[in-house]
Amino acid sequence: MDAEVFRAWMTSAAEVIHANRDYLTALDAAIGDADHGINLDRGFTAALSALNARNGAAVHMTPGRILAVTGSTLVSEVGGAAGPLYGVAFRRAGHALGAATDVDLSALCAALEAALAGIQELGAAREGDKTMVDALQVALRGFRQAIAAGASQDDALSVLAEAASAAAIATIPMQALKGRASYLGSRSVGHQDPGATSAALICGALRDAARAMPLTVPGLAVR
Ligand code: ADP
Ligand code: MG
């Protein structure tokens, strides 16, 4: 996967977050403060602008640089919990890729693991706490196993995306132990976590970008 794929990933992520902005915000209205979709839409829009502003050098930007610029933009543009958490995730992933111009599945897996480690260092959430960590941890476990089993790139990325979607849905019966939703105690049960849902959308965008399929179908929400 070259820089084109990573640029397409960020474009697809921005599109799918935009298409699901109101859905993510409605999920956050139930157990948070109704800003998750608005926050991320603003952040990814700004990230695309930052990537395009460097357009002169765009062809020379490495995959790692594309992710690092995205992460830095999310940190500076997005408030709340999700901005810094996704920001550190993309920055760590970018740094893990280093100067590579072509990224294979195992390098991508290592980068995504670095992203998850960054999220957990910053937010201290563990699996089962009803956060974005749930989607990412389950997705990465499936991705790692698929790669070890010799899956094709498309199959491995499909496992990543589908496992993340299933894990987002699996947050519904959980009680939130981290973040704003944890203030609700047992009243957080019965609602899908917004951050786990956006994480699943971003994983889906990666699969779609690697397939070189433009993501134009609205309503690919994880419902
Ligand atoms: P805020 O809660 O500050 O309004 P957002 O609404 O943008 O921020 O994001 C909320 C999402 O952030 C939650 O649904 C959850 O998935 C994620 N989140 C919150 N706190 C943490 C944490 N400590 N670790 C990981 N993810 C978290
Ligand atoms: Mg919120």
Short mmCIF file of C-alpha atoms and ligand atoms in Angstrom, two decimals:
data_model
loop_
_atom_site.label_atom_id
_atom_site.label_comp_id
_atom_site.label_asym_id
_atom_site.label_seq_id
_atom_site.Cartn_x
_atom_site.Cartn_y
_atom_site.Cartn_z
CA MET A 1 0.00 0.00 0.00
CA ASP A 2 1.56 3.26 -1.14
CA ALA A 3 0.89 6.90 -0.29
CA GLU A 4 -2.06 6.93 -2.70
CA VAL A 5 -3.83 4.35 -0.57
CA PHE A 6 -3.17 6.27 2.64
CA ARG A 7 -4.36 9.51 1.09
CA ALA A 8 -7.46 7.66 -0.14
CA TRP A 9 -7.92 6.29 3.37
CA MET A 10 -8.00 9.79 4.85
CA THR A 11 -10.37 10.97 2.10
CA SER A 12 -12.71 8.00 2.65
CA ALA A 13 -12.55 8.47 6.41
CA ALA A 14 -13.50 12.14 6.04
CA GLU A 15 -16.36 11.20 3.70
CA VAL A 16 -17.79 8.46 5.88
CA ILE A 17 -17.48 10.58 9.04
CA HIS A 18 -19.23 13.43 7.24
CA ALA A 19 -22.02 11.13 5.99
CA ASN A 20 -22.46 9.79 9.53
CA ARG A 21 -21.95 13.05 11.39
CA ASP A 22 -25.51 13.28 12.65
CA TYR A 23 -25.62 9.59 13.51
CA LEU A 24 -22.42 9.82 15.60
CA THR A 25 -23.70 12.95 17.28
CA ALA A 26 -27.02 11.25 18.08
CA LEU A 27 -25.15 8.34 19.67
CA ASP A 28 -23.18 10.87 21.73
CA ALA A 29 -26.41 12.69 22.66
CA ALA A 30 -27.61 9.53 24.40
CA ILE A 31 -24.57 8.99 26.64
CA GLY A 32 -22.42 12.11 26.20
CA ASP A 33 -22.70 15.70 25.11
CA ALA A 34 -23.82 15.38 21.48
CA ASP A 35 -20.63 16.56 19.81
CA HIS A 36 -18.79 13.48 18.57
CA GLY A 37 -19.89 13.64 14.93
CA ILE A 38 -19.46 17.41 14.81
CA ASN A 39 -15.99 17.16 16.38
CA LEU A 40 -14.73 14.47 14.04
CA ASP A 41 -16.25 15.97 10.91
CA ARG A 42 -14.49 19.25 11.65
CA GLY A 43 -11.25 17.42 12.41
CA PHE A 44 -11.14 15.27 9.30
CA THR A 45 -12.17 18.18 7.10
CA ALA A 46 -9.25 20.15 8.56
CA ALA A 47 -6.93 17.16 8.08
CA LEU A 48 -7.83 16.94 4.39
CA SER A 49 -7.16 20.67 4.03
CA ALA A 50 -3.80 20.25 5.75
CA LEU A 51 -2.91 17.38 3.42
CA ASN A 52 -4.03 19.36 0.37
CA ALA A 53 -2.22 22.49 1.53
CA ARG A 54 0.95 20.48 1.21
CA ASN A 55 -0.20 19.47 -2.24
CA GLY A 56 2.95 20.65 -3.97
CA ALA A 57 4.82 18.00 -2.05
CA ALA A 58 1.85 15.64 -1.99
CA VAL A 59 3.27 13.08 -4.34
CA HIS A 60 6.37 12.93 -2.17
CA MET A 61 4.55 12.55 1.12
CA THR A 62 5.11 9.12 2.60
CA PRO A 63 2.28 7.08 4.11
CA GLY A 64 3.74 7.80 7.55
CA ARG A 65 3.80 11.53 6.91
CA ILE A 66 0.18 11.50 5.72
CA LEU A 67 -0.92 9.85 8.97
CA ALA A 68 1.28 12.11 11.12
CA VAL A 69 -0.10 15.28 9.52
CA THR A 70 -3.63 13.95 10.03
CA GLY A 71 -2.90 13.21 13.69
CA SER A 72 -1.38 16.61 14.39
CA THR A 73 -4.35 18.31 12.75
CA LEU A 74 -6.83 16.29 14.81
CA VAL A 75 -4.97 17.20 18.01
CA SER A 76 -5.09 20.91 17.24
CA GLU A 77 -8.59 21.09 15.69
CA VAL A 78 -10.75 18.67 17.66
CA GLY A 79 -11.78 19.25 21.22
CA GLY A 80 -13.15 16.74 23.65
CA ALA A 81 -11.73 13.32 24.32
CA ALA A 82 -11.74 12.01 20.78
CA GLY A 83 -9.51 14.68 19.21
CA PRO A 84 -6.43 14.03 21.32
CA LEU A 85 -7.07 10.26 21.32
CA TYR A 86 -7.42 9.94 17.54
CA GLY A 87 -4.67 12.51 17.14
CA VAL A 88 -2.16 10.51 19.11
CA ALA A 89 -3.32 7.35 17.32
CA PHE A 90 -2.61 8.69 13.82
CA ARG A 91 0.66 10.27 14.94
CA ARG A 92 1.90 7.05 16.49
CA ALA A 93 0.81 5.06 13.45
CA GLY A 94 2.61 7.53 11.20
CA HIS A 95 5.81 7.36 13.20
CA ALA A 96 5.65 3.57 13.25
CA LEU A 97 5.58 3.53 9.45
CA GLY A 98 8.72 5.67 9.36
CA ALA A 99 9.95 6.57 5.90
CA ALA A 100 8.47 3.53 4.15
CA THR A 101 6.98 4.29 0.74
CA ASP A 102 5.20 0.95 0.47
CA VAL A 103 3.49 -0.62 3.46
CA ASP A 104 2.70 -4.31 3.71
CA LEU A 105 0.09 -5.90 5.95
CA SER A 106 2.42 -6.64 8.84
CA ALA A 107 3.85 -3.11 8.85
CA LEU A 108 0.29 -1.75 8.78
CA CYS A 109 -0.67 -4.05 11.66
CA ALA A 110 2.32 -2.86 13.70
CA ALA A 111 1.37 0.76 13.00
CA LEU A 112 -2.23 0.18 14.10
CA GLU A 113 -0.97 -1.54 17.24
CA ALA A 114 1.18 1.52 17.98
CA ALA A 115 -1.94 3.66 17.48
CA LEU A 116 -3.92 1.60 19.97
CA ALA A 117 -1.05 1.69 22.47
CA GLY A 118 -1.01 5.49 22.17
CA ILE A 119 -4.76 5.68 22.82
CA GLN A 120 -4.41 3.49 25.87
CA GLU A 121 -1.43 5.42 27.25
CA LEU A 122 -3.37 8.64 26.96
CA GLY A 123 -6.83 7.46 28.00
CA ALA A 124 -6.10 4.40 30.14
CA ALA A 125 -9.15 2.55 28.77
CA ARG A 126 -9.14 -1.21 28.58
CA GLU A 127 -11.24 -3.61 26.57
CA GLY A 128 -14.76 -3.68 28.02
CA ASP A 129 -14.76 -0.05 29.21
CA LYS A 130 -17.13 0.90 26.34
CA THR A 131 -14.81 3.14 24.31
CA MET A 132 -13.09 3.23 20.94
CA VAL A 133 -10.55 0.82 22.44
CA ASP A 134 -13.15 -1.95 22.24
CA ALA A 135 -13.54 -1.61 18.48
CA LEU A 136 -9.81 -1.25 17.83
CA GLN A 137 -8.64 -4.05 20.08
CA VAL A 138 -11.10 -6.59 18.68
CA ALA A 139 -10.41 -5.44 15.11
CA LEU A 140 -6.65 -5.70 15.56
CA ARG A 141 -6.90 -9.14 17.09
CA GLY A 142 -8.81 -10.35 14.03
CA PHE A 143 -6.47 -8.52 11.66
CA ARG A 144 -3.36 -10.04 13.26
CA GLN A 145 -4.86 -13.54 13.11
CA ALA A 146 -5.91 -13.09 9.49
CA ILE A 147 -2.40 -11.98 8.51
CA ALA A 148 -0.83 -14.91 10.39
CA ALA A 149 -3.19 -17.26 8.55
CA GLY A 150 -1.97 -15.90 5.21
CA ALA A 151 -5.09 -13.96 4.25
CA SER A 152 -5.01 -11.72 1.19
CA GLN A 153 -4.79 -7.99 1.76
CA ASP A 154 -8.45 -7.49 0.98
CA ASP A 155 -9.55 -10.37 3.19
CA ALA A 156 -7.41 -9.20 6.12
CA LEU A 157 -8.71 -5.63 5.82
CA SER A 158 -12.27 -6.94 5.58
CA VAL A 159 -11.72 -8.86 8.82
CA LEU A 160 -10.42 -5.64 10.40
CA ALA A 161 -13.43 -3.61 9.28
CA GLU A 162 -16.07 -6.23 10.05
CA ALA A 163 -14.63 -7.08 13.46
CA ALA A 164 -14.58 -3.37 14.35
CA SER A 165 -18.24 -2.99 13.31
CA ALA A 166 -19.29 -6.02 15.32
CA ALA A 167 -17.30 -4.77 18.31
CA ALA A 168 -18.97 -1.36 18.10
CA ILE A 169 -22.38 -3.03 18.27
CA ALA A 170 -21.12 -5.18 21.14
CA THR A 171 -20.60 -2.02 23.24
CA ILE A 172 -24.40 -1.63 23.55
CA PRO A 173 -24.83 -3.82 26.67
CA MET A 174 -21.64 -2.51 28.31
CA GLN A 175 -21.47 0.01 31.12
CA ALA A 176 -19.06 2.85 30.37
CA LEU A 177 -16.07 2.99 32.70
CA LYS A 178 -14.11 5.74 30.92
CA GLY A 179 -14.93 9.10 29.44
CA ARG A 180 -18.00 11.26 29.78
CA ALA A 181 -20.41 8.32 29.42
CA SER A 182 -19.01 6.81 32.63
CA TYR A 183 -20.67 9.64 34.59
CA LEU A 184 -24.00 7.99 33.74
CA GLY A 185 -23.10 4.79 35.51
CA SER A 186 -25.56 2.01 34.70
CA ARG A 187 -27.61 4.42 32.55
CA SER A 188 -24.90 4.11 29.89
CA VAL A 189 -26.03 0.51 29.33
CA GLY A 190 -28.17 -0.03 26.23
CA HIS A 191 -26.46 2.55 24.01
CA GLN A 192 -23.80 2.08 21.34
CA ASP A 193 -20.56 3.90 22.07
CA PRO A 194 -19.95 6.77 19.63
CA GLY A 195 -16.16 6.44 19.64
CA ALA A 196 -16.27 2.70 19.00
CA THR A 197 -18.63 3.47 16.12
CA SER A 198 -16.38 6.11 14.57
CA ALA A 199 -13.41 3.76 14.96
CA ALA A 200 -15.33 1.13 13.00
CA LEU A 201 -16.13 3.67 10.28
CA ILE A 202 -12.43 4.59 10.03
CA CYS A 203 -11.47 0.90 9.76
CA GLY A 204 -14.08 0.47 7.03
CA ALA A 205 -12.62 3.46 5.21
CA LEU A 206 -9.20 1.78 5.23
CA ARG A 207 -10.57 -1.38 3.66
CA ASP A 208 -12.42 0.63 1.01
CA ALA A 209 -9.39 2.79 0.22
CA ALA A 210 -7.13 -0.23 -0.18
CA ARG A 211 -9.69 -1.73 -2.54
CA ALA A 212 -9.44 1.53 -4.48
CA MET A 213 -13.19 1.77 -4.30
CA PRO A 214 -14.40 5.32 -3.90
CA LEU A 215 -16.63 5.44 -0.88
CA THR A 216 -19.62 7.36 -2.13
CA VAL A 217 -22.48 5.41 -0.66
CA PRO A 218 -23.95 7.28 2.28
CA GLY A 219 -25.48 5.28 5.07
CA LEU A 220 -22.67 2.80 5.51
CA ALA A 221 -23.20 3.47 9.17
CA VAL A 222 -22.55 0.72 11.64
CA ARG A 223 -26.07 0.17 12.84
P1 ADP B 1 -16.17 14.09 24.68
O1 ADP B 1 -16.60 12.87 25.44
O2 ADP B 1 -15.08 14.83 25.35
O3 ADP B 1 -17.34 14.95 24.28
P2 ADP B 1 -16.23 12.94 22.04
O4 ADP B 1 -17.71 13.02 22.17
O5 ADP B 1 -15.67 13.51 20.80
O6 ADP B 1 -15.52 13.55 23.31
O7 ADP B 1 -15.79 11.41 22.08
C1 ADP B 1 -16.42 10.48 22.94
C2 ADP B 1 -15.79 9.12 22.69
O8 ADP B 1 -14.44 9.13 23.10
C3 ADP B 1 -16.44 8.01 23.52
O9 ADP B 1 -17.54 7.46 22.84
C4 ADP B 1 -15.32 7.00 23.69
O10 ADP B 1 -15.31 6.02 22.68
C5 ADP B 1 -14.08 7.84 23.54
N1 ADP B 1 -13.38 7.97 24.82
C6 ADP B 1 -13.68 8.79 25.85
N2 ADP B 1 -12.80 8.64 26.85
C7 ADP B 1 -11.91 7.70 26.45
C8 ADP B 1 -10.74 7.09 27.01
N3 ADP B 1 -10.30 7.44 28.23
N4 ADP B 1 -10.09 6.16 26.28
C9 ADP B 1 -10.53 5.82 25.06
N5 ADP B 1 -11.60 6.35 24.47
C10 ADP B 1 -12.29 7.27 25.14
MG MG B 2 -18.94 14.18 23.24
#
